[in-house]
PDB file of C-alpha atoms in Angstrom:
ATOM      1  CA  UNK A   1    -138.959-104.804 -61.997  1.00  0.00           C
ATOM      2  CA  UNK A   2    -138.294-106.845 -64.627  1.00  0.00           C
ATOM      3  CA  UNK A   3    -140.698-107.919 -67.640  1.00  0.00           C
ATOM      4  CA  UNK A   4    -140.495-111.222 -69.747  1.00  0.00           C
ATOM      5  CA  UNK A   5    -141.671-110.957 -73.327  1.00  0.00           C
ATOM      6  CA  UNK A   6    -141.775-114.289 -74.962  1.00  0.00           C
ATOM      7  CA  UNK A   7    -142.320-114.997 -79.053  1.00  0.00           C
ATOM      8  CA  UNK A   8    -142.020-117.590 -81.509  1.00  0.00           C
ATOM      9  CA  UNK A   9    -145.028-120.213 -80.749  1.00  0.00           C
ATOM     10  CA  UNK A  10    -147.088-121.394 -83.321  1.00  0.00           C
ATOM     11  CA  UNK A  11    -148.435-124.256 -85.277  1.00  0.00           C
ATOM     12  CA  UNK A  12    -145.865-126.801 -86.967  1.00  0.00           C
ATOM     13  CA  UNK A  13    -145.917-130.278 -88.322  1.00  0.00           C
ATOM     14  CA  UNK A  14    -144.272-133.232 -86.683  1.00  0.00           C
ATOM     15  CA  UNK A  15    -140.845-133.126 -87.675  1.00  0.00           C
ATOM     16  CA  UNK A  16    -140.670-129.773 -87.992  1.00  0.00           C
ATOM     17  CA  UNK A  17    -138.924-126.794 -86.005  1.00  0.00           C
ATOM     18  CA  UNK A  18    -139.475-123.344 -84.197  1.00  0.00           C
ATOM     19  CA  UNK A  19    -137.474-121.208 -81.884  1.00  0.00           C
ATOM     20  CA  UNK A  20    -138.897-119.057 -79.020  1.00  0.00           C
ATOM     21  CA  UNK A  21    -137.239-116.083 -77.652  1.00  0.00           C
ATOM     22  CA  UNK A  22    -137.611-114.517 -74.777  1.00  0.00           C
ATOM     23  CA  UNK A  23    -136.244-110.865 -73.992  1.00  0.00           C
ATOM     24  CA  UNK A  24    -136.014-109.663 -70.587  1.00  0.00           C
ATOM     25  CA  UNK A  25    -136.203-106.038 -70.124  1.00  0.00           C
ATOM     26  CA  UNK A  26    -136.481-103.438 -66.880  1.00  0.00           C
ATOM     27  CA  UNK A  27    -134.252-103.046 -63.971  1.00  0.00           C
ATOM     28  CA  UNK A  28    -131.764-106.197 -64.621  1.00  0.00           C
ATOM     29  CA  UNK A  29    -129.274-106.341 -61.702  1.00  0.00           C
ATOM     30  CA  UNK A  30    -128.088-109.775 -62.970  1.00  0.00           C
ATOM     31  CA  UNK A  31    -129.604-112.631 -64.645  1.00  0.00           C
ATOM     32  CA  UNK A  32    -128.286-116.061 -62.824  1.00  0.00           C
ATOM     33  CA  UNK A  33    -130.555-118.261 -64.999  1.00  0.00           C
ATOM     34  CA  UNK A  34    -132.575-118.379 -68.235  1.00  0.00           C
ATOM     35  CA  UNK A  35    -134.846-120.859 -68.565  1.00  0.00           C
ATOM     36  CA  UNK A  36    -138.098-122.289 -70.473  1.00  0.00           C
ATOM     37  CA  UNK A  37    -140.590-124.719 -68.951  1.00  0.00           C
ATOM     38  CA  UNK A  38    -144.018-126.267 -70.280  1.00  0.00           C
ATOM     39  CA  UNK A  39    -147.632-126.937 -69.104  1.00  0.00           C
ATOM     40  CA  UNK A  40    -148.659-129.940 -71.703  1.00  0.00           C
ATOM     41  CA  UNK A  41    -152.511-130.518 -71.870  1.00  0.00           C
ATOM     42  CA  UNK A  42    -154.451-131.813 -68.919  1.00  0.00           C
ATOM     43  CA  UNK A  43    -151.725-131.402 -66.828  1.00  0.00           C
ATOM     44  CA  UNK A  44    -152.927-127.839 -65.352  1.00  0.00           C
ATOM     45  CA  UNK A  45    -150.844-127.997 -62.614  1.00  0.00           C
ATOM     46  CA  UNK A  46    -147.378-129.089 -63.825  1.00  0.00           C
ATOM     47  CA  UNK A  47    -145.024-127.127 -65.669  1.00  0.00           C
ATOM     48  CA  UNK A  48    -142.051-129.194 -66.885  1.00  0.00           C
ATOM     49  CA  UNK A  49    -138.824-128.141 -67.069  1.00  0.00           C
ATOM     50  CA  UNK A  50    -137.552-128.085 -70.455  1.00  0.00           C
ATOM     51  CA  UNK A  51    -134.338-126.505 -70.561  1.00  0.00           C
ATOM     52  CA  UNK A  52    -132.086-124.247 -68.636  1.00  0.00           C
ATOM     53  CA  UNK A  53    -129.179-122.272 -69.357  1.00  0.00           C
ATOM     54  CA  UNK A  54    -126.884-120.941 -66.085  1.00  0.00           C
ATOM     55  CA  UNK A  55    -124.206-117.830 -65.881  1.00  0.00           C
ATOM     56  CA  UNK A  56    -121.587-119.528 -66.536  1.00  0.00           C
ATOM     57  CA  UNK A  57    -122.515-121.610 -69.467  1.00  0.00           C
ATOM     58  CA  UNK A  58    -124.084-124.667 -67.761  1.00  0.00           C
ATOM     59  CA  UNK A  59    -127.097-125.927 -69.845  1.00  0.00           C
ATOM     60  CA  UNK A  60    -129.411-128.775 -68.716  1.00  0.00           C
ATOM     61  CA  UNK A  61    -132.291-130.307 -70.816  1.00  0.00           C
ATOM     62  CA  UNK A  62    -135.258-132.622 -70.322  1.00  0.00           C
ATOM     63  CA  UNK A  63    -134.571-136.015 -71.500  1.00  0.00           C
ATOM     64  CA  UNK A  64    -137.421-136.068 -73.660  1.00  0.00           C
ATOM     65  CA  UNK A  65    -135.902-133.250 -75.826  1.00  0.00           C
ATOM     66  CA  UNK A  66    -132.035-133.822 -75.423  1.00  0.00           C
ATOM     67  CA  UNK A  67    -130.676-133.962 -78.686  1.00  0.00           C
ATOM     68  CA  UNK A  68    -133.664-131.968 -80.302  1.00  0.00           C
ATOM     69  CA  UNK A  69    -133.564-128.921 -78.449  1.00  0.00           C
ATOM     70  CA  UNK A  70    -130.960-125.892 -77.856  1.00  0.00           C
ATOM     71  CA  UNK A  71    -131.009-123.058 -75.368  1.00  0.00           C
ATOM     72  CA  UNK A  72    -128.803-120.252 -76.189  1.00  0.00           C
ATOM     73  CA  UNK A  73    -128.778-116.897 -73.990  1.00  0.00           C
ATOM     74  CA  UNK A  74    -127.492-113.280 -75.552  1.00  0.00           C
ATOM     75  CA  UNK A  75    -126.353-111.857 -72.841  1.00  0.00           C
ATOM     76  CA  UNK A  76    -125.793-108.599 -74.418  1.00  0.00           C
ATOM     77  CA  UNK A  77    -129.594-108.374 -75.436  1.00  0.00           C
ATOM     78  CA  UNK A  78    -130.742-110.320 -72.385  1.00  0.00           C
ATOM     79  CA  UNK A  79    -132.592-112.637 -74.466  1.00  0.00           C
ATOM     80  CA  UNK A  80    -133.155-116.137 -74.728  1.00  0.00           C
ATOM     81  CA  UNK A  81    -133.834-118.379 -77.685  1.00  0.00           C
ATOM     82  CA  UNK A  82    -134.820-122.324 -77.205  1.00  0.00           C
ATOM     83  CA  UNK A  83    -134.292-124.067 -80.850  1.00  0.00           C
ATOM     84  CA  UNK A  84    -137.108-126.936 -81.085  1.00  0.00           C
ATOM     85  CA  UNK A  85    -135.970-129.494 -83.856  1.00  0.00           C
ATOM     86  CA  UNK A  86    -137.343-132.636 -84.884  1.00  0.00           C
ATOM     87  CA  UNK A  87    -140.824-131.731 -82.817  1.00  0.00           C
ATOM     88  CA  UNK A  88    -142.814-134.634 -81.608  1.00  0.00           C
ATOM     89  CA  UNK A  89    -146.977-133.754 -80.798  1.00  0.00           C
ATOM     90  CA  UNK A  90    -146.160-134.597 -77.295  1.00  0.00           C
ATOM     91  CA  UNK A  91    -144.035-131.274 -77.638  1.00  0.00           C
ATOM     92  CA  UNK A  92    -147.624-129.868 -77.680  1.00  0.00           C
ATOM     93  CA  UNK A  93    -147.545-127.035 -74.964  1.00  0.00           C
ATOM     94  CA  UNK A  94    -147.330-123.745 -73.888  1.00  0.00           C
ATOM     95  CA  UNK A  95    -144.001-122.776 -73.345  1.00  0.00           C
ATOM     96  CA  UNK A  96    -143.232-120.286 -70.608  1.00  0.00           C
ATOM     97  CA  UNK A  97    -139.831-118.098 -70.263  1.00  0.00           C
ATOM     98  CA  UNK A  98    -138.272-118.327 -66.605  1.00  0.00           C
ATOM     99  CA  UNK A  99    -135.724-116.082 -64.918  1.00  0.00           C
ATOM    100  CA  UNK A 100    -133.625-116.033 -61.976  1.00  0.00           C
ATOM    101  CA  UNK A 101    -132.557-112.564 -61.548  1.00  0.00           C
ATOM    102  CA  UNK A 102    -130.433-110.856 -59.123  1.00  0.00           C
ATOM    103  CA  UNK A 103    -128.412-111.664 -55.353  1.00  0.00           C
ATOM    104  CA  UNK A 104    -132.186-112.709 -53.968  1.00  0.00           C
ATOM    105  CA  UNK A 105    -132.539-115.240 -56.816  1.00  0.00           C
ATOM    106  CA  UNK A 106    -136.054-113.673 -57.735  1.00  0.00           C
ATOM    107  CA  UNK A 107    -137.870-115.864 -60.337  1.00  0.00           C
ATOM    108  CA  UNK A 108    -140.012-114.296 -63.071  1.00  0.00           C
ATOM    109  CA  UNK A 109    -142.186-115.876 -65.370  1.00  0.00           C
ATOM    110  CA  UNK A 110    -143.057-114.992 -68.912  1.00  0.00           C
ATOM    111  CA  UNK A 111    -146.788-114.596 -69.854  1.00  0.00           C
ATOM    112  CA  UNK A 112    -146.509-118.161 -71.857  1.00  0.00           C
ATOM    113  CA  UNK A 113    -146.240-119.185 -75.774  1.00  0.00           C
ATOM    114  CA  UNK A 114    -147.818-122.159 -77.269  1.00  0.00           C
ATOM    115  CA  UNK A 115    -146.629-124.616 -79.370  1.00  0.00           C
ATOM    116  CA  UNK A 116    -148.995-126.646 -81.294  1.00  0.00           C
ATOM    117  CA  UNK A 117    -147.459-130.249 -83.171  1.00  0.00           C
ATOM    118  CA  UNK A 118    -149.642-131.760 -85.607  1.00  0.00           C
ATOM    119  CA  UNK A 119    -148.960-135.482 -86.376  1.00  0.00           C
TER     120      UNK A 119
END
């Protein structure tokens, strides 16, 4: 089984930055994906994808945070980081880690950061 454990949220001013992390740990057979998504306010049922980072280096972003935002992956340490620049207070969320682990493709979900932009 494998556990997500996800760090980093917090408050921040507009204009300001953060970076989550999120460390996978447990029996690993092989990550295919590393990922974050969001669930803004009032929208209880939607989790946007933010960014995603593929084995193999592939790396696709929301275009509402292209150019502002970076996912990186360690693969040694199984861990990966989402660098939030130039925040907006629509980035207002909580952020939650995703993985796509092993030949089944099984998805796991982080317990959820949250990210608080103050205009």
């Amino acid at each position: 089984q494998v556990q997500l454990v996800e760090s980093g949220g917090g408050l921040v001013q507009a204009g300001g930055s953060l970076r989550l992390s999120c460390a996978a740990s447990g029996s690993i057979f092989r990550i295919n994906a590393m990922g974050w998504y969001r669930r803004s306010p009032g929208k209880y049922q939607q989790r946007e994808l933010v960014a995603v980072s593929i084995s193999g280096g592939t790396t696709n972003y929301a275009d509402s945070v292209k150019g502002r935002f970076t996912i990186s992956v360690d693969k040694a340490k199984n861990t990966a980081y989402l660098q939030m620049n130039s925040l907006k207070p629509e980035d207002t969320a909580v952020y939650y880690c995703n993985v796509e682990e092993g030949i089944l493709g099984l998805t796991i979900w982080g317990q959820g950061t949250k990210v608080t932009v103050s205009s």
